[in-house]
Amino acid sequence: MREYSIAAIPADGIGPEVINAGITVLQVLADRRGDLKLEFSHFDWGSDYYKRNGVMMPEDGLERLEKFDAIYFGAVGAVDISDHVTLWGLRLQICQGFNQYANVRPSKILPGIASPLRDVRAGDLDWVIVRENSEGEYSGAGGRVHRDLPEEVGMDVSVFTRIGVERIIRYAFRLARSRPRRLLTVVTKSNAQRHGMVMWDEIAEDVSREFPDVTWDKMLVDAMTARMVLKPQSLDTIVATNLHADVLSDLAGALTGSLGVAPTANIDPENRFPSMFEPIHGAAFDIAGKGIANPIAAFCTAVQMLSHLGEQGAADQLMHAIERAGEAGIMTPDVGGKATTRQVTEAVSNAIRERNVLMD
């Protein structure tokens, strides 16, 4: 029996709904396998916690999370709290505090879900976007002076370090090497940003020499958006800066049918700290509490978490169950279905319980 302790932070909006659904299918999976035990500890940090305490998480929050094998995160945000307060107070504090410098976002058209792209079906779009997750445009460097005066200045400084760029590009090359196509695209904006982005290009060229078996090319971020829409089959693994990959991965999620099916992992590749796994759809206040939030992104995020923990057999089994539910047409309204969150959760759970579901 292999045991893992997981910190669950459902947080805000539809976060509690999809994380609870994810925990349900994970427990069903563990029971079905019989060789896996998952222990969840819940933390009520988020916007409600902020309204009670003036902070998004307690001062010793990172110390309390450090003992866990992984973190299962929902969504953060509130309509009555500034976004920069909620984001920097919780999610980014965890990502940066635990040096989770690799944000990994798979984008894949799942069975039963139609892409908005013409003549693009399951198998035609299967990407992984690697986002630098610790510096760049979201480094937090900058400030504001002369507030509320005509000459007020607000400045955000993009910070790119050689060690930061080298490690994320090397991580992306290794990931590309592990995938069947062994294809990597490096995305920058080096025609206009002539310092940090040119350094990205130069480092990519240097690191590429370590991976002669990986085919790679580079794109400007604006041209990349067109390529994602017009030639999705030409892409596989993608690496970009914090801001560029943030934008591109939301586009990728939409192209696969819905942000409701898009997962992400915030990884510390050196395993010094726990990594964090979350759906990318955000708090989605407009549907919170209605019982129709799509839990598939949370399920696919759980697949990433199991794989990171070394439980690839369990990860494959869960992914197979997700695909079976999609093939049966049991989907929430955001992807054209009529099912509730609970019904999709039950469908995936039942698929896990079936005897012919893949097991290692």
Short mmCIF file of C-alpha atoms in Angstrom, two decimals:
data_model
loop_
_atom_site.label_atom_id
_atom_site.label_comp_id
_atom_site.label_asym_id
_atom_site.label_seq_id
_atom_site.Cartn_x
_atom_site.Cartn_y
_atom_site.Cartn_z
CA MET A 1 0.00 0.00 0.00
CA ARG A 2 1.47 3.32 -1.13
CA GLU A 3 0.26 6.31 0.87
CA TYR A 4 0.25 10.00 -0.06
CA SER A 5 -0.80 13.05 1.91
CA ILE A 6 -2.45 15.78 -0.12
CA ALA A 7 -3.35 19.31 0.97
CA ALA A 8 -6.69 20.37 -0.53
CA ILE A 9 -7.28 24.12 -0.91
CA PRO A 10 -10.66 24.48 -2.68
CA ALA A 11 -10.66 28.28 -2.14
CA ASP A 12 -13.21 30.34 -4.10
CA GLY A 13 -16.08 30.27 -6.58
CA ILE A 14 -16.51 26.86 -8.19
CA GLY A 15 -13.24 25.72 -6.60
CA PRO A 16 -14.94 23.79 -3.76
CA GLU A 17 -17.34 22.12 -6.20
CA VAL A 18 -14.69 20.80 -8.58
CA ILE A 19 -12.12 19.92 -5.91
CA ASN A 20 -14.71 17.95 -3.95
CA ALA A 21 -15.63 16.17 -7.17
CA GLY A 22 -11.95 15.44 -7.80
CA ILE A 23 -11.46 14.04 -4.31
CA THR A 24 -14.49 11.81 -4.84
CA VAL A 25 -13.13 10.20 -8.03
CA LEU A 26 -9.64 9.92 -6.53
CA GLN A 27 -11.02 8.03 -3.54
CA VAL A 28 -13.01 5.76 -5.86
CA LEU A 29 -9.82 5.16 -7.85
CA ALA A 30 -7.80 4.34 -4.72
CA ASP A 31 -10.50 1.92 -3.51
CA ARG A 32 -10.72 0.27 -6.93
CA ARG A 33 -6.97 -0.28 -7.14
CA GLY A 34 -6.44 -1.43 -3.58
CA ASP A 35 -2.74 -0.52 -3.61
CA LEU A 36 -3.10 3.22 -3.12
CA LYS A 37 -4.11 5.36 -0.15
CA LEU A 38 -4.75 9.10 -0.47
CA GLU A 39 -5.14 11.17 2.67
CA PHE A 40 -6.61 14.66 2.14
CA SER A 41 -6.27 17.55 4.58
CA HIS A 42 -8.52 20.55 3.89
CA PHE A 43 -7.51 24.19 4.27
CA ASP A 44 -10.14 26.94 4.18
CA TRP A 45 -7.79 29.61 2.82
CA GLY A 46 -9.09 32.02 0.21
CA SER A 47 -11.32 35.06 -0.08
CA ASP A 48 -13.63 34.20 2.82
CA TYR A 49 -10.56 33.64 4.98
CA TYR A 50 -9.28 37.05 3.85
CA LYS A 51 -12.51 38.76 4.88
CA ARG A 52 -12.20 37.25 8.34
CA ASN A 53 -8.45 37.66 8.84
CA GLY A 54 -7.14 40.29 6.43
CA VAL A 55 -4.83 37.78 4.69
CA MET A 56 -5.46 35.06 2.14
CA MET A 57 -3.51 32.45 4.09
CA PRO A 58 -1.87 32.40 7.54
CA GLU A 59 1.70 33.54 8.05
CA ASP A 60 2.87 29.97 8.61
CA GLY A 61 0.93 28.65 5.61
CA LEU A 62 3.95 27.50 3.61
CA GLU A 63 5.41 25.78 6.65
CA ARG A 64 2.13 23.91 7.13
CA LEU A 65 1.98 22.86 3.47
CA GLU A 66 5.59 21.78 3.18
CA LYS A 67 5.00 18.36 4.78
CA PHE A 68 2.52 17.24 2.11
CA ASP A 69 3.29 15.20 -0.98
CA ALA A 70 1.15 17.44 -3.22
CA ILE A 71 -1.32 20.34 -3.14
CA TYR A 72 -4.74 20.11 -4.85
CA PHE A 73 -5.91 23.67 -5.51
CA GLY A 74 -9.30 24.96 -6.70
CA ALA A 75 -9.55 28.60 -7.77
CA VAL A 76 -8.96 31.99 -6.22
CA GLY A 77 -10.77 35.30 -6.60
CA ALA A 78 -13.72 37.34 -5.37
CA VAL A 79 -15.85 40.02 -6.98
CA ASP A 80 -15.36 42.34 -4.01
CA ILE A 81 -11.58 41.89 -3.54
CA SER A 82 -8.97 43.17 -6.00
CA ASP A 83 -7.55 40.39 -8.16
CA HIS A 84 -3.96 41.23 -7.33
CA VAL A 85 -4.74 40.77 -3.62
CA THR A 86 -6.27 37.32 -4.05
CA LEU A 87 -3.70 36.08 -6.57
CA TRP A 88 -0.55 37.30 -4.84
CA GLY A 89 -1.91 36.45 -1.42
CA LEU A 90 -2.45 32.77 -2.08
CA ARG A 91 -1.67 31.07 -5.38
CA LEU A 92 1.46 33.03 -6.28
CA GLN A 93 2.67 32.97 -2.70
CA ILE A 94 2.61 29.17 -2.84
CA CYS A 95 4.12 28.95 -6.35
CA GLN A 96 6.99 31.29 -5.57
CA GLY A 97 7.48 30.15 -1.98
CA PHE A 98 7.91 26.56 -3.13
CA ASN A 99 9.88 27.48 -6.27
CA GLN A 100 7.34 25.77 -8.53
CA TYR A 101 9.03 27.22 -11.57
CA ALA A 102 7.52 24.89 -14.18
CA ASN A 103 3.85 25.43 -14.96
CA VAL A 104 2.75 22.56 -17.19
CA ARG A 105 -0.55 22.86 -19.07
CA PRO A 106 -1.67 19.98 -21.32
CA SER A 107 -4.21 20.88 -24.01
CA LYS A 108 -5.99 18.00 -25.68
CA ILE A 109 -9.34 17.50 -27.39
CA LEU A 110 -11.15 14.85 -25.35
CA PRO A 111 -13.62 12.32 -26.75
CA GLY A 112 -17.12 13.74 -27.08
CA ILE A 113 -15.98 17.38 -27.01
CA ALA A 114 -16.00 19.46 -30.17
CA SER A 115 -13.28 21.99 -30.87
CA PRO A 116 -14.38 25.37 -32.28
CA LEU A 117 -11.73 24.83 -34.96
CA ARG A 118 -13.06 23.58 -38.28
CA ASP A 119 -12.13 19.97 -39.15
CA VAL A 120 -10.05 19.53 -35.98
CA ARG A 121 -10.93 16.50 -33.86
CA ALA A 122 -9.58 14.40 -31.02
CA GLY A 123 -5.97 13.53 -31.81
CA ASP A 124 -5.41 16.58 -34.03
CA LEU A 125 -4.69 18.91 -31.12
CA ASP A 126 -2.51 17.43 -28.37
CA TRP A 127 -0.16 20.00 -26.90
CA VAL A 128 1.71 20.66 -23.67
CA ILE A 129 2.46 24.29 -22.85
CA VAL A 130 5.36 24.85 -20.44
CA ARG A 131 5.13 28.22 -18.72
CA GLU A 132 7.99 29.80 -16.80
CA ASN A 133 6.31 30.24 -13.42
CA SER A 134 8.66 32.14 -11.14
CA GLU A 135 9.92 35.34 -12.76
CA GLY A 136 9.51 37.24 -16.02
CA GLU A 137 6.53 39.55 -16.33
CA TYR A 138 5.04 38.30 -13.03
CA SER A 139 8.17 38.74 -10.94
CA GLY A 140 6.48 41.43 -8.84
CA ALA A 141 9.27 43.94 -9.46
CA GLY A 142 8.12 47.53 -9.90
CA GLY A 143 5.95 49.99 -8.07
CA ARG A 144 3.80 53.13 -8.14
CA VAL A 145 4.71 56.70 -7.21
CA HIS A 146 2.82 60.02 -7.05
CA ARG A 147 -0.47 58.20 -6.49
CA ASP A 148 -3.63 59.99 -7.59
CA LEU A 149 -1.62 62.87 -9.10
CA PRO A 150 -1.49 63.68 -12.83
CA GLU A 151 2.12 62.55 -12.95
CA GLU A 152 1.41 59.17 -11.29
CA VAL A 153 3.62 56.37 -12.57
CA GLY A 154 2.99 52.62 -12.41
CA MET A 155 5.78 50.29 -13.44
CA ASP A 156 6.08 46.51 -13.72
CA VAL A 157 9.55 45.24 -14.54
CA SER A 158 10.03 41.93 -16.35
CA VAL A 159 12.92 40.09 -14.73
CA PHE A 160 14.65 37.29 -16.64
CA THR A 161 17.64 35.50 -15.12
CA ARG A 162 19.93 33.13 -16.96
CA ILE A 163 19.35 30.39 -14.41
CA GLY A 164 15.58 30.87 -14.62
CA VAL A 165 15.48 30.78 -18.41
CA GLU A 166 17.94 27.89 -18.73
CA ARG A 167 16.09 25.64 -16.32
CA ILE A 168 12.65 26.13 -17.88
CA ILE A 169 13.93 25.67 -21.44
CA ARG A 170 15.87 22.57 -20.40
CA TYR A 171 12.73 21.25 -18.66
CA ALA A 172 10.74 21.83 -21.86
CA PHE A 173 13.33 20.04 -24.02
CA ARG A 174 13.26 17.05 -21.67
CA LEU A 175 9.47 16.98 -21.79
CA ALA A 176 9.49 17.22 -25.58
CA ARG A 177 11.98 14.35 -25.73
CA SER A 178 9.59 12.19 -23.67
CA ARG A 179 6.71 12.70 -26.11
CA PRO A 180 6.35 10.73 -29.36
CA ARG A 181 6.87 13.65 -31.75
CA ARG A 182 9.94 15.10 -29.99
CA LEU A 183 8.99 18.56 -31.18
CA LEU A 184 9.42 21.84 -29.26
CA THR A 185 8.44 25.42 -30.11
CA VAL A 186 10.06 28.28 -28.16
CA VAL A 187 7.90 31.42 -28.01
CA THR A 188 9.25 34.94 -27.37
CA LYS A 189 8.79 38.52 -28.59
CA SER A 190 12.42 39.19 -29.41
CA ASN A 191 11.75 41.50 -32.34
CA ALA A 192 10.40 44.18 -29.98
CA GLN A 193 11.81 43.22 -26.58
CA ARG A 194 15.47 43.27 -27.42
CA HIS A 195 17.03 42.41 -24.08
CA GLY A 196 15.25 39.71 -22.06
CA MET A 197 13.61 38.09 -25.07
CA VAL A 198 16.80 38.03 -27.11
CA MET A 199 18.45 36.36 -24.12
CA TRP A 200 15.66 33.73 -24.22
CA ASP A 201 16.41 33.05 -27.89
CA GLU A 202 20.14 32.75 -27.28
CA ILE A 203 19.71 30.42 -24.30
CA ALA A 204 17.29 28.24 -26.28
CA GLU A 205 19.93 27.91 -28.99
CA ASP A 206 22.56 26.93 -26.40
CA VAL A 207 20.36 24.39 -24.59
CA SER A 208 19.17 22.83 -27.85
CA ARG A 209 22.67 21.42 -28.40
CA GLU A 210 22.08 19.09 -25.44
CA PHE A 211 19.05 17.60 -27.23
CA PRO A 212 20.03 16.70 -30.81
CA ASP A 213 17.11 14.24 -30.94
CA VAL A 214 14.52 17.03 -30.40
CA THR A 215 13.36 19.11 -33.35
CA TRP A 216 12.72 22.69 -32.32
CA ASP A 217 11.72 26.02 -33.78
CA LYS A 218 10.89 29.46 -32.43
CA MET A 219 7.96 31.81 -32.90
CA LEU A 220 7.01 35.35 -32.01
CA VAL A 221 4.07 35.26 -29.65
CA ASP A 222 1.71 37.16 -31.96
CA ALA A 223 2.46 34.82 -34.86
CA MET A 224 2.04 31.89 -32.47
CA THR A 225 -1.61 32.72 -31.82
CA ALA A 226 -2.29 32.46 -35.56
CA ARG A 227 -0.38 29.18 -35.84
CA MET A 228 -2.34 27.66 -32.94
CA VAL A 229 -5.59 28.41 -34.75
CA LEU A 230 -4.59 27.73 -38.35
CA LYS A 231 -2.05 24.90 -38.01
CA PRO A 232 -2.70 23.11 -34.69
CA GLN A 233 -1.26 19.84 -36.01
CA SER A 234 2.14 21.53 -36.43
CA LEU A 235 2.60 21.96 -32.66
CA ASP A 236 3.37 19.63 -29.78
CA THR A 237 5.40 20.97 -26.83
CA ILE A 238 5.56 24.74 -26.33
CA VAL A 239 7.62 26.83 -23.90
CA ALA A 240 7.19 30.53 -23.20
CA THR A 241 7.53 33.23 -20.58
CA ASN A 242 5.20 33.65 -17.63
CA LEU A 243 2.90 36.15 -19.35
CA HIS A 244 3.03 34.77 -22.89
CA ALA A 245 2.31 31.18 -21.81
CA ASP A 246 -0.47 32.38 -19.51
CA VAL A 247 -2.26 33.93 -22.48
CA LEU A 248 -1.48 31.12 -24.93
CA SER A 249 -2.67 28.40 -22.56
CA ASP A 250 -6.08 30.05 -22.16
CA LEU A 251 -6.34 30.18 -25.95
CA ALA A 252 -5.33 26.52 -26.05
CA GLY A 253 -8.03 25.65 -23.51
CA ALA A 254 -10.67 27.39 -25.58
CA LEU A 255 -9.49 25.61 -28.74
CA THR A 256 -9.96 22.24 -27.03
CA GLY A 257 -13.59 23.11 -26.36
CA SER A 258 -13.68 24.80 -22.95
CA LEU A 259 -11.48 26.08 -20.14
CA GLY A 260 -13.55 23.67 -18.06
CA VAL A 261 -11.44 20.76 -19.32
CA ALA A 262 -8.00 22.42 -19.02
CA PRO A 263 -5.66 21.31 -16.21
CA THR A 264 -2.35 22.66 -14.96
CA ALA A 265 0.50 21.66 -12.69
CA ASN A 266 2.86 23.97 -10.82
CA ILE A 267 5.97 21.82 -10.52
CA ASP A 268 9.14 21.99 -8.48
CA PRO A 269 11.17 19.69 -10.75
CA GLU A 270 13.81 19.19 -8.07
CA ASN A 271 11.15 17.90 -5.60
CA ARG A 272 12.41 20.07 -2.78
CA PHE A 273 8.84 21.17 -2.06
CA PRO A 274 5.36 19.86 -2.83
CA SER A 275 4.02 20.69 -6.27
CA MET A 276 0.54 22.16 -6.77
CA PHE A 277 -2.16 21.02 -9.19
CA GLU A 278 -5.14 23.10 -10.28
CA PRO A 279 -7.72 23.53 -13.04
CA ILE A 280 -7.14 26.74 -14.99
CA HIS A 281 -10.76 27.88 -15.34
CA GLY A 282 -10.70 30.24 -12.36
CA ALA A 283 -13.45 30.96 -9.86
CA ALA A 284 -16.26 31.30 -12.47
CA PHE A 285 -18.59 33.22 -10.17
CA ASP A 286 -21.37 33.26 -12.77
CA ILE A 287 -22.02 29.54 -12.32
CA ALA A 288 -20.83 29.01 -8.74
CA GLY A 289 -23.40 27.13 -6.67
CA LYS A 290 -25.51 26.10 -9.67
CA GLY A 291 -24.21 22.53 -9.79
CA ILE A 292 -23.07 22.75 -13.41
CA ALA A 293 -19.35 23.47 -13.01
CA ASN A 294 -17.30 21.21 -15.25
CA PRO A 295 -15.17 18.92 -13.05
CA ILE A 296 -13.16 17.47 -15.95
CA ALA A 297 -10.33 20.00 -15.56
CA ALA A 298 -10.04 19.03 -11.89
CA PHE A 299 -10.02 15.35 -12.89
CA CYS A 300 -7.33 15.90 -15.52
CA THR A 301 -5.38 17.89 -12.95
CA ALA A 302 -5.60 14.85 -10.67
CA VAL A 303 -4.14 12.79 -13.52
CA GLN A 304 -1.14 15.14 -13.56
CA MET A 305 -0.83 14.88 -9.78
CA LEU A 306 -0.84 11.07 -9.83
CA SER A 307 1.74 11.02 -12.60
CA HIS A 308 3.98 13.43 -10.68
CA LEU A 309 3.72 11.21 -7.60
CA GLY A 310 4.97 8.28 -9.65
CA GLU A 311 1.57 6.59 -9.92
CA GLN A 312 1.44 6.42 -13.71
CA GLY A 313 -0.79 3.34 -13.73
CA ALA A 314 -3.40 5.11 -11.63
CA ALA A 315 -3.05 8.25 -13.76
CA ASP A 316 -3.69 6.26 -16.95
CA GLN A 317 -6.66 4.53 -15.34
CA LEU A 318 -8.26 7.84 -14.35
CA MET A 319 -7.63 9.35 -17.78
CA HIS A 320 -9.25 6.33 -19.42
CA ALA A 321 -12.31 6.77 -17.20
CA ILE A 322 -12.55 10.46 -18.11
CA GLU A 323 -12.47 9.56 -21.79
CA ARG A 324 -15.13 6.87 -21.31
CA ALA A 325 -17.51 9.38 -19.74
CA GLY A 326 -16.93 11.79 -22.62
CA GLU A 327 -17.56 9.08 -25.20
CA ALA A 328 -20.89 8.38 -23.47
CA GLY A 329 -21.87 12.03 -23.91
CA ILE A 330 -22.08 12.79 -20.18
CA MET A 331 -20.91 16.39 -20.16
CA THR A 332 -21.73 19.73 -18.54
CA PRO A 333 -23.35 22.63 -20.48
CA ASP A 334 -20.07 24.47 -21.21
CA VAL A 335 -19.14 21.69 -23.65
CA GLY A 336 -22.61 21.17 -25.07
CA GLY A 337 -23.99 18.64 -22.59
CA LYS A 338 -26.82 18.68 -20.07
CA ALA A 339 -25.22 16.88 -17.14
CA THR A 340 -24.58 18.34 -13.71
CA THR A 341 -21.27 18.31 -11.87
CA ARG A 342 -22.55 15.41 -9.77
CA GLN A 343 -23.63 13.39 -12.83
CA VAL A 344 -20.26 13.78 -14.54
CA THR A 345 -18.55 12.79 -11.29
CA GLU A 346 -20.74 9.71 -11.03
CA ALA A 347 -20.07 8.78 -14.65
CA VAL A 348 -16.30 8.93 -14.19
CA SER A 349 -16.54 7.08 -10.87
CA ASN A 350 -18.62 4.33 -12.48
CA ALA A 351 -16.14 4.06 -15.34
CA ILE A 352 -13.36 3.56 -12.79
CA ARG A 353 -15.35 0.80 -11.07
CA GLU A 354 -15.91 -1.18 -14.26
CA ARG A 355 -13.79 -4.32 -14.45
CA ASN A 356 -12.50 -3.67 -17.95
CA VAL A 357 -10.99 -0.28 -17.12
CA LEU A 358 -7.22 -0.19 -17.74
CA MET A 359 -5.11 -1.18 -14.74
CA ASP A 360 -1.37 -1.78 -14.53
#
